[in-house]
Structures are given as structure tokens and as C-alpha cells.
Amino acid sequence: KAGVTQTPRYLIKTRGQQVTLSCSPISGHRSVSWYQQTPGQGLQFLFEYFSETQRNKGNFPGRFSGRQFSNSRSEMNVSTLELGDSALYLCASSEQPANTGELFFGEGSRLTVL
Amino acid sequence: AQTVTQSQPEMSVQEAETVTLSCTYDTSENNYYLFWYKQPPSRQMILVIRQEAYKQQNATENRFSVNFQKAAKSFSLKISDSQLGDTAMYFCAFMKPGTYKYIFGTGTRLKVLA
């Protein structure tokens, strides 16, 4: 089975722009979660989707949004980028609802905001 | 709100020796799950070990074991016979069933020395 695939792997944007990141989960996994990883902050939960429904959302401003498609692929969007949005964005999928199961992570999308 | 604290930002250990990484957490919940994840340099994060709070027996996975002290809210990871491939960032994580989100600590960077 292919692992979790995230695209793009690296991107550079300027303040005020918007960005869309994509995540393809492991085949058969219906739960997709997104995390922001920054040095010193660890991983911060952004949101979780299951069967196209957002079931939980972290404490991020409304500029951060996401969605999940019927094939379980997910996208997250950040609008009006700020310097502080520079981070590694990790997507993770889970075979069952992300309740007790292991999370399978992608390699991440590294966003740099100039 | 739950929190996870890893008080050791960096650690090093000689190859073949044993090292223990510390993790404490704060919660008023009685039922939850704890995890240790490993993030090798420039590679995907993977699950090392998982512990259910209702189980008193400490989880073990080959050279990896935990010391779970529920009353003290402590969840340390012991790595025996350390190998160069154990060099990575290690994250402790907490998850309350039904929330669909993991709360991660800030991580411990472990370096195994030859």
C-alpha cells in the first residue's frame, strides 16, 4: 500500500497570498487529520475529517480551512498568509475514526512565508 | 484542557546503552490513550508505542518500553540497546477518545552516538 502522500513538499509564498495543500491518505483510510509543526511548539492540531465531515477543529484563526472529498483526499487552505504561518504541515490518516488507532503521517508540506 | 510536557529538549546516548525520555501530562479524564511517536531526520513520523490508560501493564515493543504512572500522570519511554537508527525527534502524545485529536508535546531530540 502506498503511504500518505502530501503535495507540494516545499513551497514559498509571500505575505498576503493564499496556499492550498493536498493530502492523499492510505487507501481505505477515511479519517484525515492535519497538524502544524513548528520548532519549539511541537505539533498543533488543525482539524480532522471523516467521511467529508469535520469532526474537530483546533484553535487556529478562520484563515485556516480544510475539506475532505468523497475519495477521502483532503485539502487545507491558508488565506492571507502571515510570517508566522511558516511551518511544516503534516497530514495523517487513520484506518478507523481517529479515536484509538495509530496515525500514519505523510512527509509534510514545508511552507515558507516571506 | 489537556497538556503534554516534555522537559528534555535534547538528549544523547552512546550506542548500545539505555536512555529514558520523560513525558508528563495533565488531564482530568480517566480513559485516554498515550503514544510515543518518532520522527527521524527528514522522514515520516511513525508510531513507536501506545498505552491505554485503563491497562495497568506497561506496553513494550521490542527495545522500546514505557513506564506508565497514571496517578503521577507520567509516561516515560525507555530505549534499550540504543542504535544509530534511533536518532530522531520523539514526541509524546495524548488522545481522549471521541475528540479525534492528539495533543503532542514539544518533542525530545535524541542523538545516538557511535
Coordinates of C-alpha atoms in Angstrom, one line a residue, chain A:
Chain A
K1 CA 0.0 0.0 0.0
A2 CA 1.2 3.5 -0.8
G3 CA 1.7 5.7 2.2
V4 CA 0.2 9.1 2.9
T5 CA 1.1 11.5 0.1
Q6 CA 1.3 15.2 0.6
T7 CA 1.8 17.8 -2.1
P8 CA 3.6 20.0 -2.6
R9 CA 6.6 19.1 -0.5
Y10 CA 8.0 22.6 -0.4
L11 CA 6.6 25.9 -1.2
I12 CA 7.5 29.6 -0.8
K13 CA 4.8 32.3 -0.6
T14 CA 4.7 35.9 0.3
R15 CA 2.6 37.6 3.0
G16 CA -1.0 38.1 2.0
Q17 CA -1.0 35.2 -0.5
Q18 CA -3.0 32.0 0.0
V19 CA -1.9 28.4 -0.2
T20 CA -3.6 25.1 -0.7
L21 CA -2.0 21.9 0.5
S22 CA -3.2 18.4 -0.6
C23 CA -3.2 15.1 1.2
S24 CA -4.0 11.6 -0.2
P25 CA -4.5 9.1 2.7
I26 CA -3.6 5.5 2.7
S27 CA -6.1 3.5 0.6
G28 CA -9.1 2.6 2.8
H29 CA -8.4 5.2 5.5
R30 CA -11.3 7.5 5.9
S31 CA -10.0 9.7 8.7
V32 CA -7.6 12.5 7.8
S33 CA -6.1 14.9 10.3
W34 CA -3.9 18.0 9.8
Y35 CA -1.2 19.3 12.2
Q36 CA 1.1 22.3 12.1
Q37 CA 4.7 21.6 13.3
T38 CA 7.0 24.5 14.3
P39 CA 10.2 24.4 16.3
G40 CA 9.6 24.7 20.0
Q41 CA 5.8 24.3 19.6
G42 CA 5.6 20.7 18.6
L43 CA 2.6 19.6 16.7
Q44 CA -0.6 21.7 16.9
F45 CA -3.9 20.1 15.8
L46 CA -5.6 21.9 13.0
F47 CA -8.6 19.7 12.1
E48 CA -9.9 16.2 11.5
Y49 CA -12.2 14.9 8.8
F50 CA -14.1 11.7 8.4
S51 CA -16.4 10.9 5.5
E52 CA -16.2 14.5 4.3
T53 CA -17.3 15.8 7.8
Q54 CA -15.1 17.9 10.0
R55 CA -15.4 16.4 13.4
N56 CA -13.0 18.6 15.4
K57 CA -11.1 21.8 14.9
G58 CA -8.1 23.2 16.7
N59 CA -7.5 26.8 17.9
F60 CA -6.5 28.4 14.7
P61 CA -7.9 31.5 13.1
G62 CA -10.5 31.3 10.4
R63 CA -7.8 31.8 7.7
F64 CA -7.1 28.1 8.1
S65 CA -9.7 25.9 6.5
G66 CA -10.0 22.4 5.1
R67 CA -12.2 20.0 3.4
Q68 CA -12.4 16.3 2.5
F69 CA -13.6 14.8 -0.7
S70 CA -15.6 11.6 -1.3
N71 CA -12.5 9.7 -2.1
S72 CA -11.1 10.7 1.3
R73 CA -8.4 13.0 -0.1
S74 CA -8.2 16.2 1.8
E75 CA -7.0 19.8 1.2
M76 CA -6.2 22.6 3.6
N77 CA -6.1 26.2 2.7
V78 CA -4.5 29.1 4.4
S79 CA -5.5 32.6 3.2
T80 CA -3.9 35.9 3.8
L81 CA -0.6 34.3 4.8
E82 CA 1.4 35.7 7.7
L83 CA 5.1 35.2 8.5
G84 CA 4.1 33.1 11.5
D85 CA 2.4 30.6 9.2
S86 CA 5.8 29.3 8.1
A87 CA 5.8 25.7 9.3
L88 CA 5.8 22.0 8.4
Y89 CA 2.2 21.0 7.7
L90 CA 1.6 17.3 8.4
C91 CA -1.3 15.2 7.3
A92 CA -2.1 11.9 8.9
S93 CA -4.6 9.2 8.1
S94 CA -6.2 6.6 10.2
E95 CA -7.9 3.3 9.3
Q96 CA -10.7 3.9 11.7
P97 CA -12.1 7.1 13.1
A98 CA -9.1 8.8 14.7
N99 CA -10.2 7.5 18.1
T100 CA -7.8 4.9 19.3
G101 CA -5.9 4.0 16.2
E102 CA -2.4 4.7 15.0
L103 CA -1.9 7.8 12.9
F104 CA 0.0 7.4 9.7
F105 CA 1.8 10.5 8.7
G106 CA 2.9 11.9 5.4
E107 CA 6.3 13.6 4.9
G108 CA 4.7 17.0 5.2
S109 CA 4.5 20.2 3.2
R110 CA 7.1 22.8 4.3
L111 CA 5.7 26.3 3.8
T112 CA 7.9 29.3 4.0
V113 CA 6.2 32.7 4.1
L114 CA 8.4 35.7 3.1

